[in-house]
Amino acid sequence: MKLTQVSQAYLAHYPAGSTRALEDAYEFAKQAHAGQRRASGEAYIQHPLHTALTLAQLGLDQDTLIAALLHDTVEDNPTVTLATIEKRFGANVVQLVDAVTKLSNRFERVHFSVKEIQIESLRKLFLAMAQDIRVVLIKLADRLHNMRTINALSARKRKRIAQETLDIYAPLADRLGIFDIKWQLEDLSFAVLKPQEYAWIKKEVQERRSTREKYAEQIARDLTARITKAGIPCEAQFRVKHFYSIYKKAVMKYDRDVSRVYDLIAVRVVVDTTEQCYAALGIIHQLWKPLVHRIKDYIAIPKLNNYQALHTTVFAGENRLTEIQIQTRAMYQESEFGIAAHWNYKEQPNSGAKAKTSQLRWINQIAQWHQKLSDSQAFFEAIRTDVFKDKIFVFTHDGSVIDLPIGASAIDLAYEVNTTNPHQLKQVKINDQFARINRPLANGDMVELLYNSAQDRPDISWLRFVVTKKARAAISDWYDRLAEKETIELGEKLMTYTLENYHKPGLASLPAELWTELLTHFHLTSREQLYKEIAHNTIRPADVVRLLHPADTARQAKKDTYTLAIKAKNRSGILREILGILSRMQLTIYSLQTHDRVAKKPEFFVQITLVTRDKGKIAACVHAISRSTDIISVSQEQESQPQVGLLTR
Ligand code: MN
């Protein structure tokens, strides 16, 4: 084929357009592929030409057609660089070419490295990687020509490519509403994957076809005459349904009886307005009796992919069941070319803002189409990346696709996928290579999370890297809960140490009535609350002792009190260690107060007031604490007189 076919198809959609740039791109591609041949033996340039022609027929813009002509040049010719293309064809074109090349390489790599992957994940990934929907369209057109020329390849390659086409490319074309390409991809794959079934259905259809076609032609003529006579301008055509859909219907619904597939040949009536669609339906039903359950109003209730039409199956001439579809011209365009039917909006004069709105409009439209599909949300997310480039899609080791905000790392992923123990995340492999745990992930990364069950807490430094709310909240909560638990333990210990110092038993052995009395006295409702108050120094353990043992408090007055100010790293367990030192030295803790001990702060302060007769113990204690891990500083504040007798009964 020649470039003029592409140019003509382009001009049909853009009558004011110039084909100079297309000619330029063609020359460039021809040179880049000079001497190269396809497996079929034909000159390589035929492949980009056919790819561009498909897109030109869909009405795609000039940049897309140029990118289609150039789409294999970088890959196939080492002297062609993206810089050359950018210089000659501009930034928009080079972006498309680059995206197509990257998508091909990356998608293939992911595709084959992931074994047990769900097909749906691959489709999502494909869309996510494409970023620009035009890249998807170029890949569809590229695949269409590859499928048309697939016979030149080995049997193994043919099967693999056909299966991939049926699994990924045809459904994508369907989702984007480009049925014209979807049908071709399906039939071409079907012929490769099930050659015998294909031959059978083809024979069945062809045997019926000539009589059906003559008959359908007659119906179309009758319909045009009747509807036009009623004052409605109309065009009636018929078309043979494609093999794969007839095959699926015959096998799944009609026990392999092809004759029962009514819509082997469908007659389509195209009118101008929606009202005329309903009027035409009325005329048809007056003419021929409809089959009751086969009247479908896809105008009032469009199909999920936004297909709109009225369908009816009637007993037409010779009482043969015939499916008739009624559509406006706009519905017809849309049903054949899907989102591509909206493409021309982009290149109209004073584009700019207008182009953006139309682009947004059809993306919203796709979103609406798919809202009711079970996987619609994820699909919408995938499509949305085209406009809102704020998401990345990564694979987990089991083959599911997870979307994350840009900048997210394996830590975010762990909190996204692991509901039981994400904080045990220890190492990460990205695309089979060990990587930093906080390395930002990229689209299509294969991420393997490695856990260590011995690890009982998240690393507090993760808070500096996480970008998802979920991960941030989970880590903060974990530390908040830990802080609360530690606070209660601390209060209990302080209480026990103080009681020991008075040679009294711990509160654990306190009778329930006394507990109640104690809590009532402090206006508290639980033991945990009391311990928390003690830890926060709003209730002093010594006061509790005095309350419980008023007779024993007097002799304590002779002791001196000392206050230590300690600055330490904010990690869990550190207070317990400090208290351990005090306990071993048998120092009575009179009060303890922490400052800034919240999950986000790297350091905190603690003030501990001790009571002892032995000043030497304080110096030893300062020394011991300052030598323990994660202590930043310890200092002794001025001595003060002990405060006693504040609380008496
Ligand atoms: Mn190609």
XYZ file of C-alpha atoms and ligand atoms in Angstrom:
650
model
C 0.000 0.000 0.000
C 1.005 3.614 -0.405
C 1.088 6.673 1.794
C -1.634 8.348 -0.287
C -4.188 6.003 1.287
C -3.209 7.250 4.736
C -3.293 10.864 3.559
C -6.732 10.444 2.003
C -8.141 8.814 5.127
C -6.658 11.650 7.177
C -8.124 14.348 4.915
C -11.532 12.681 5.074
C -11.607 13.517 8.784
C -9.633 16.763 8.619
C -10.508 18.426 5.297
C -8.450 21.531 6.148
C -5.418 19.507 7.215
C -2.024 19.384 5.511
C -0.307 16.116 4.653
C 3.219 17.572 4.423
C 4.232 16.287 7.856
C 2.858 12.817 7.058
C 4.958 12.692 3.892
C 7.994 13.772 5.887
C 7.394 11.083 8.518
C 6.912 8.481 5.809
C 10.264 9.346 4.175
C 11.960 9.237 7.572
C 10.468 5.830 8.432
C 11.224 4.427 4.989
C 14.857 5.353 5.388
C 15.055 4.019 8.938
C 13.626 0.667 7.843
C 15.532 0.573 4.532
C 16.495 -2.997 3.652
C 14.407 -4.443 6.516
C 11.748 -6.997 5.758
C 8.835 -8.383 7.686
C 8.659 -12.110 8.382
C 6.205 -12.253 5.499
C 8.913 -10.992 3.166
C 7.324 -7.657 2.366
C 9.149 -4.365 2.918
C 9.059 -3.352 6.572
C 7.604 0.091 5.816
C 4.300 -1.645 4.989
C 3.799 -2.338 8.695
C 3.918 1.288 9.939
C 1.896 2.307 6.882
C -0.916 -0.110 7.732
C -0.773 0.912 11.378
C -1.129 4.569 10.398
C -3.943 3.777 7.962
C -6.050 2.080 10.656
C -5.641 5.128 12.878
C -6.343 7.564 10.043
C -9.577 5.712 9.305
C -10.531 6.046 12.961
C -10.013 9.805 12.641
C -6.995 10.166 14.893
C -4.978 13.388 14.843
C -1.844 14.060 12.836
C 0.609 13.594 15.726
C -0.774 10.123 16.280
C -0.443 9.219 12.594
C 3.160 10.475 12.492
C 3.950 8.556 15.670
C 2.383 5.456 14.086
C 4.614 5.810 11.019
C 7.664 6.149 13.271
C 6.646 3.685 15.983
C 9.248 1.006 15.239
C 12.123 3.206 14.024
C 13.881 3.700 17.372
C 13.625 0.019 18.164
C 14.766 -1.254 14.772
C 17.418 1.250 13.758
C 20.238 2.088 16.186
C 21.046 5.336 14.382
C 17.563 6.738 15.015
C 17.286 8.445 18.390
C 14.439 10.144 20.199
C 16.408 13.383 19.942
C 16.413 13.148 16.129
C 12.678 12.554 16.107
C 12.026 15.413 18.487
C 14.085 17.806 16.382
C 12.273 16.865 13.220
C 8.723 16.172 14.396
C 8.364 18.009 17.693
C 7.808 17.202 21.350
C 4.284 15.798 21.008
C 5.291 13.203 18.446
C 8.431 12.146 20.275
C 6.444 11.655 23.460
C 4.084 9.286 21.693
C 6.897 7.354 19.998
C 8.789 7.094 23.254
C 5.680 5.930 25.103
C 4.893 3.275 22.489
C 8.472 1.965 22.539
C 8.600 1.908 26.335
C 5.197 0.304 26.624
C 6.205 -2.452 24.231
C 9.441 -3.233 26.050
C 8.221 -2.853 29.563
C 4.902 -4.554 29.099
C 6.544 -7.539 27.465
C 9.056 -7.797 30.274
C 6.413 -7.690 32.996
C 4.094 -9.898 31.059
C 6.554 -12.731 30.806
C 8.153 -12.444 34.199
C 4.839 -12.742 35.989
C 3.461 -16.229 35.782
C 0.189 -16.636 37.608
C -1.053 -13.231 36.673
C -4.690 -12.322 36.257
C -5.463 -11.160 32.751
C -7.413 -8.228 34.139
C -4.300 -7.018 35.927
C -2.389 -7.039 32.685
C -5.062 -4.949 30.986
C -4.981 -2.424 33.789
C -1.234 -2.300 33.709
C -1.251 -1.813 29.978
C -3.525 1.190 30.328
C -1.581 2.587 33.241
C 1.707 2.324 31.413
C 0.305 3.931 28.316
C -0.509 7.174 30.125
C -1.885 8.715 26.937
C -4.847 6.901 25.430
C -3.462 7.552 21.942
C -0.572 5.250 22.827
C -3.101 2.481 23.455
C -4.727 3.196 20.103
C -1.369 3.025 18.296
C -0.660 -0.306 19.997
C -4.086 -1.608 18.944
C -3.501 -0.628 15.316
C 0.022 -2.071 15.487
C -1.349 -5.332 16.850
C -4.068 -5.450 14.213
C -1.516 -5.435 11.408
C 0.678 -7.936 13.221
C -2.328 -10.239 13.506
C -3.150 -9.830 9.819
C 0.371 -10.924 8.928
C 0.717 -13.562 11.644
C 0.838 -16.506 9.261
C 4.464 -15.741 8.503
C 5.434 -16.657 12.072
C 6.128 -20.028 13.659
C 3.182 -21.956 15.103
C 4.330 -21.390 18.679
C 4.724 -17.666 18.206
C 1.363 -17.470 16.456
C -0.448 -19.137 19.356
C 1.208 -16.936 21.946
C 0.509 -13.707 20.111
C -3.064 -14.701 19.291
C -3.789 -15.645 22.905
C -2.378 -12.339 24.099
C -4.476 -10.528 21.510
C -7.635 -12.277 22.646
C -6.838 -11.746 26.348
C -5.580 -8.171 26.308
C -5.924 -6.265 23.057
C -9.437 -7.269 21.951
C -10.970 -6.572 25.394
C -9.187 -3.209 25.497
C -10.612 -2.312 22.096
C -14.005 -3.390 23.438
C -13.647 -1.253 26.559
C -12.676 1.728 24.489
C -15.689 1.047 22.306
C -13.687 0.472 19.115
C -15.691 -2.498 17.902
C -14.341 -2.207 14.402
C -10.910 -3.236 15.699
C -12.214 -5.554 18.391
C -14.025 -7.773 15.869
C -11.038 -8.052 13.612
C -8.692 -8.885 16.478
C -11.088 -11.533 17.759
C -11.617 -13.238 14.425
C -7.909 -13.201 13.596
C -7.037 -14.706 17.017
C -9.868 -17.223 16.779
C -8.535 -18.492 13.433
C -5.090 -19.088 14.974
C -6.184 -20.526 18.324
C -9.006 -22.800 17.174
C -8.407 -23.405 13.470
C -10.888 -26.292 13.241
C -13.680 -24.499 15.034
C -12.984 -21.441 12.944
C -13.220 -23.474 9.736
C -16.471 -25.048 10.939
C -18.165 -21.770 11.806
C -16.920 -20.141 8.620
C -18.429 -22.932 6.536
C -21.700 -22.799 8.490
C -21.957 -19.054 8.052
C -20.999 -19.088 4.393
C -23.513 -21.789 3.564
C -26.221 -19.598 4.975
C -24.689 -16.381 3.901
C -25.622 -16.052 0.250
C -29.310 -16.758 0.813
C -29.245 -14.731 4.032
C -27.497 -11.887 2.282
C -29.991 -11.758 -0.562
C -32.768 -11.882 1.952
C -31.202 -9.199 4.170
C -30.686 -6.994 1.163
C -34.395 -7.283 0.398
C -35.322 -6.459 4.002
C -33.024 -3.416 3.951
C -34.612 -2.174 0.735
C -38.151 -2.690 2.089
C -37.287 -0.917 5.331
C -35.713 2.098 3.626
C -38.779 2.487 1.441
C -41.315 2.188 4.292
C -39.509 4.475 6.729
C -38.705 7.111 4.104
C -42.341 7.059 3.048
C -43.261 7.969 6.654
C -41.163 11.111 6.269
C -38.065 9.885 8.109
C -34.784 10.122 6.181
C -33.172 6.741 6.646
C -30.432 4.448 5.510
C -30.619 0.705 6.010
C -27.606 -1.579 5.695
C -26.868 -5.119 6.608
C -23.713 -6.737 7.753
C -22.524 -10.216 8.487
C -21.691 -10.706 12.142
C -18.136 -11.698 12.760
C -17.221 -15.307 13.283
C -16.036 -15.249 16.863
C -19.273 -13.776 18.201
C -21.410 -16.221 16.224
C -19.188 -19.037 17.454
C -19.497 -18.000 21.085
C -23.271 -17.650 20.785
C -23.738 -20.938 18.941
C -21.585 -22.887 21.386
C -22.678 -21.266 24.607
C -26.350 -20.629 23.950
C -27.571 -22.839 21.128
C -25.796 -26.157 21.524
C -23.694 -25.607 18.403
C -26.773 -24.984 16.258
C -25.645 -22.064 14.131
C -29.039 -21.692 12.485
C -30.440 -20.491 15.800
C -28.091 -17.534 15.945
C -30.652 -15.039 14.642
C -28.300 -12.197 14.180
C -26.036 -14.040 11.807
C -26.831 -11.113 9.609
C -28.038 -7.963 11.245
C -29.875 -5.174 9.480
C -29.057 -1.720 10.690
C -31.317 1.276 10.222
C -29.638 4.656 10.623
C -31.792 7.759 11.122
C -31.145 11.319 12.283
C -32.714 11.727 15.713
C -33.588 9.664 18.756
C -37.324 10.318 18.199
C -36.970 8.908 14.704
C -35.429 5.746 16.165
C -38.608 5.080 18.141
C -40.816 6.089 15.208
C -38.910 3.671 12.965
C -39.342 0.894 15.521
C -43.102 1.508 15.426
C -43.145 1.259 11.655
C -41.139 -1.974 11.701
C -43.464 -3.566 14.268
C -46.488 -2.603 12.169
C -44.807 -4.270 9.243
C -43.556 -7.459 10.934
C -44.448 -9.173 14.141
C -41.698 -8.847 16.789
C -40.387 -11.657 18.960
C -41.543 -10.571 22.431
C -38.436 -10.999 24.503
C -36.062 -9.674 21.899
C -37.047 -6.005 21.927
C -34.262 -4.079 23.621
C -34.070 -0.376 24.319
C -30.393 0.424 24.629
C -31.178 4.098 24.089
C -33.034 4.494 27.368
C -30.667 2.040 29.045
C -27.325 2.035 27.212
C -25.057 -0.983 27.458
C -22.149 -0.718 29.831
C -19.757 0.280 27.092
C -22.221 3.041 26.164
C -23.558 1.201 23.148
C -26.864 2.808 22.203
C -29.478 1.402 19.818
C -32.936 -0.129 19.623
C -32.858 -3.845 18.889
C -35.756 -5.947 17.749
C -36.038 -9.398 16.261
C -38.964 -9.750 13.884
C -40.632 -12.440 11.797
C -39.852 -10.805 8.488
C -40.435 -12.086 4.958
C -40.937 -15.873 4.779
C -41.312 -15.771 8.572
C -37.576 -15.692 9.072
C -36.273 -14.293 12.334
C -34.226 -11.208 11.627
C -32.491 -8.870 14.009
C -32.865 -5.177 13.269
C -30.828 -2.463 15.006
C -31.949 1.163 14.904
C -29.519 3.986 15.653
C -28.901 7.663 15.013
C -25.828 8.518 12.985
C -24.033 9.674 16.149
C -24.825 6.404 17.931
C -23.568 4.505 14.923
C -20.283 6.427 14.830
C -19.828 5.880 18.513
C -20.631 2.188 18.329
C -18.103 1.568 15.589
C -15.255 3.819 16.624
C -15.732 4.341 20.369
C -13.533 6.970 21.907
C -11.799 7.460 18.598
C -15.090 8.913 17.326
C -14.467 11.831 19.686
C -10.982 12.411 18.537
C -11.570 15.129 15.959
C -12.614 17.538 18.696
C -8.962 17.842 19.493
C -7.807 19.384 16.282
C -10.568 21.857 15.722
C -9.514 25.517 15.606
C -9.096 27.358 18.913
C -8.327 23.992 20.497
C -6.392 24.529 23.734
C -8.900 24.626 26.541
C -11.561 23.133 24.335
C -9.405 20.130 23.574
C -8.903 19.577 27.262
C -12.601 19.660 28.035
C -13.406 17.226 25.295
C -10.641 14.947 26.467
C -11.947 15.117 30.008
C -15.439 14.617 28.728
C -14.743 11.341 27.057
C -12.660 10.080 29.884
C -15.552 10.823 32.213
C -17.741 9.102 29.734
C -15.618 5.987 29.792
C -15.787 6.152 33.542
C -19.577 6.259 33.357
C -19.706 3.367 30.961
C -17.786 1.238 33.324
C -19.281 2.330 36.571
C -21.483 -0.714 36.720
C -18.818 -3.233 35.845
C -17.500 -5.145 38.803
C -13.973 -3.987 38.158
C -15.077 -0.552 37.057
C -13.401 1.365 39.836
C -10.024 -0.062 39.073
C -10.578 0.430 35.382
C -11.498 4.048 35.924
C -8.406 4.503 38.034
C -6.369 3.112 35.191
C -7.922 5.397 32.620
C -7.654 8.349 34.918
C -3.890 8.189 35.003
C -4.054 9.567 31.519
C -5.322 12.878 32.802
C -4.417 12.807 36.455
C -0.931 11.455 36.341
C -0.829 10.826 40.064
C -0.918 7.067 40.263
C 1.417 4.194 39.679
C 0.564 0.535 39.253
C 2.807 -2.146 40.641
C 2.652 -5.895 40.801
C 2.879 -7.889 43.970
C 4.510 -11.286 43.925
C 1.177 -13.093 43.637
C 0.399 -11.166 40.469
C -2.171 -8.677 41.665
C -1.954 -5.073 40.602
C -1.961 -2.422 43.294
C -2.310 1.256 42.574
C -0.402 3.674 44.737
C 0.187 7.403 44.721
C 3.327 8.580 42.986
C 6.317 8.462 45.333
C 5.002 5.447 47.226
C 7.519 2.820 48.296
C 7.444 -0.815 49.375
C 6.496 0.387 52.862
C 3.262 1.888 51.552
C 2.669 -1.259 49.536
C 3.107 -3.431 52.631
C 0.424 -1.494 54.485
C -1.792 -1.680 51.399
C -1.620 -5.444 50.937
C -0.729 -6.893 54.318
C -3.517 -6.576 56.835
C -2.005 -8.655 59.619
C 1.650 -7.776 60.041
C 2.869 -5.061 57.677
C 5.255 -3.812 60.348
C 7.286 -6.972 59.922
C 8.492 -5.742 56.539
C 12.210 -6.348 56.448
C 13.477 -6.311 52.867
C 12.237 -5.683 49.386
C 13.027 -7.041 45.953
C 12.072 -4.827 43.038
C 12.145 -6.628 39.701
C 14.109 -9.458 41.318
C 16.796 -7.151 42.713
C 17.176 -6.220 46.348
C 16.443 -2.528 46.770
C 16.232 0.083 49.455
C 12.996 -0.413 51.346
C 11.996 3.226 50.838
C 12.833 3.474 47.139
C 9.939 5.092 45.244
C 8.229 2.507 43.041
C 7.616 2.916 39.311
C 4.813 1.766 37.048
C 5.037 -1.931 36.317
C 7.533 -2.713 39.056
C 7.337 -6.260 40.323
C 7.610 -5.954 44.055
C 8.362 -8.781 46.426
C 7.979 -7.928 50.097
C 10.054 -9.948 52.525
C 8.949 -10.107 56.130
C 10.711 -11.017 59.332
C 8.352 -12.554 61.841
C 10.738 -11.748 64.689
C 10.280 -8.056 64.045
C 7.534 -6.832 66.364
C 7.311 -3.155 65.459
C 7.418 -0.785 62.494
C 10.540 1.307 62.139
C 9.642 4.773 63.359
C 11.772 6.305 60.592
C 9.258 4.922 58.059
C 7.077 7.885 58.943
C 9.508 10.026 56.988
C 8.993 8.020 53.758
C 5.408 6.846 53.632
C 3.015 8.730 51.357
C -0.246 6.842 51.834
C -2.566 7.893 54.628
C -3.140 4.242 55.432
C 0.523 3.512 56.162
C 1.042 6.744 58.057
C -1.985 6.181 60.274
C -1.074 2.552 60.927
C 2.477 3.393 62.012
C 1.425 6.340 64.181
C -1.332 4.291 65.775
C 1.071 1.523 66.526
C 3.353 3.896 68.401
C 0.465 5.641 70.116
C -0.856 2.330 71.361
C 2.612 1.305 72.450
C 3.063 4.602 74.267
C -0.198 4.056 76.109
C 0.701 0.514 77.080
C 4.137 1.633 78.231
C 2.639 4.511 80.172
C 0.392 2.153 82.096
C 3.287 -0.238 82.771
C 5.427 2.647 83.859
C 2.791 3.934 86.296
C 2.380 0.476 87.744
C 6.141 0.112 88.201
C 6.484 3.523 89.798
C 3.759 2.574 92.207
C 5.357 -0.762 93.022
C 8.824 0.756 93.575
C 7.421 3.345 95.896
C 5.462 0.771 97.888
C 8.538 -1.492 98.085
C 10.467 1.391 99.490
C 7.955 1.647 102.269
C 8.159 -2.154 102.571
C 4.551 -2.439 101.565
C 3.070 -5.010 99.164
C 2.215 -3.988 95.588
C -1.256 -2.849 94.579
C -1.903 -6.214 92.951
C -2.661 -7.626 96.385
C -4.909 -4.731 97.356
C -8.447 -5.890 98.194
C -11.150 -4.879 95.768
C -12.962 -2.614 98.270
C -9.788 -0.652 98.889
C -9.242 -0.361 95.134
C -12.721 1.079 94.758
C -12.068 3.504 97.594
C -8.760 4.524 96.070
C -10.242 5.141 92.624
C -13.208 7.026 94.060
C -10.850 9.251 96.000
C -9.073 10.298 92.789
C -12.311 10.410 90.735
C -11.121 7.630 88.439
C -12.920 4.670 86.931
C -10.174 2.130 86.222
C -6.873 0.886 87.562
C -5.249 1.656 84.197
C -6.349 5.249 84.610
C -4.684 5.458 87.990
C -1.437 4.094 86.566
C -1.608 6.560 83.690
C -2.115 9.436 86.108
C 0.844 8.210 88.121
C 3.011 7.968 85.015
C 2.021 11.503 83.998
C 2.741 12.664 87.558
C -0.737 14.088 88.036
C -1.011 11.644 90.950
C 2.143 10.997 92.978
C 2.797 7.403 94.085
C 3.865 8.711 97.464
C 0.429 10.254 97.878
C -1.165 6.891 97.154
C 1.086 5.316 99.785
C 0.125 8.000 102.279
C -3.508 7.407 101.532
C -3.185 3.684 102.080
C -0.675 3.769 104.942
C -0.998 7.142 106.724
C 0.993 5.987 109.769
C 4.199 5.193 107.805
C 4.810 8.466 106.042
C 6.495 10.556 108.757
C 9.925 8.891 108.718
C 10.354 9.449 105.026
C 10.587 13.192 105.667
C 14.229 12.975 106.593
C 15.306 11.846 103.181
C 16.526 14.258 100.514
C 15.089 14.498 97.028
C 17.059 14.808 93.809
C 15.773 15.537 90.314
C 17.409 14.082 87.220
C 16.757 15.627 83.778
C 17.297 13.073 81.035
C 17.197 13.595 77.295
C 16.880 10.385 75.311
C 16.092 8.944 71.906
C 12.390 8.302 71.503
C 12.291 4.570 71.225
C 10.081 2.161 72.999
C 11.460 0.368 76.033
C 13.866 3.119 76.950
C 11.911 4.267 80.015
C 11.730 0.701 81.218
C 15.540 0.490 81.039
C 16.010 3.701 83.002
C 13.585 2.488 85.654
C 15.455 -0.815 85.786
C 18.640 1.032 86.756
C 16.814 2.991 89.486
C 15.213 -0.169 90.773
C 18.529 -2.036 90.965
C 19.958 0.856 92.994
C 16.883 0.767 95.219
C 16.107 4.403 94.688
C 12.588 5.565 95.471
C 10.950 7.405 92.623
C 9.009 10.279 93.993
C 7.764 11.576 90.682
C 8.379 11.170 86.994
C 7.351 13.387 84.151
C 7.920 12.967 80.432
C 7.882 15.713 77.810
C 7.434 15.450 74.056
C 6.992 11.701 74.097
C 4.899 11.403 70.970
C 5.394 9.054 68.059
C 6.661 11.629 65.582
C 9.443 13.140 67.723
C 12.907 11.623 67.560
C 13.820 12.692 71.128
C 12.048 13.276 74.412
C 12.773 14.476 77.940
C 12.074 12.864 81.234
C 12.365 14.382 84.698
C 12.667 11.952 87.584
C 12.558 13.008 91.225
C 14.196 10.524 93.567
C 14.158 10.209 97.313
C 17.178 8.792 99.125
C 19.329 9.188 102.222
C 22.432 8.277 100.232
C 23.691 11.073 97.970
C 26.355 8.765 96.529
C 23.659 6.620 94.950
C 22.532 9.593 92.859
C 25.994 10.115 91.337
C 26.292 6.394 90.570
C 22.857 6.442 89.048
C 23.682 9.448 86.790
C 26.778 7.605 85.625
C 24.920 4.363 84.929
C 22.093 6.052 83.014
C 24.440 8.181 80.924
C 26.225 5.021 79.803
C 23.111 3.225 78.579
C 22.129 3.097 74.937
C 20.248 5.993 73.324
C 20.675 8.394 76.242
C 21.622 11.831 74.965
C 22.214 13.634 78.239
C 21.643 13.257 81.984
C 21.916 16.079 84.473
C 21.098 16.515 88.108
C 18.993 19.535 88.942
C 19.187 21.444 92.202
C 18.213 19.688 95.404
C 14.904 20.492 96.898
C 13.119 19.808 100.165
C 10.893 16.809 100.095
C 7.244 17.541 99.766
C 5.271 15.471 102.177
C 1.923 15.395 103.854
C 0.050 17.006 101.000
C -2.639 14.491 101.216
C -4.045 13.308 104.479
C -7.239 11.666 105.354
Mn 5.003 -2.386 15.236
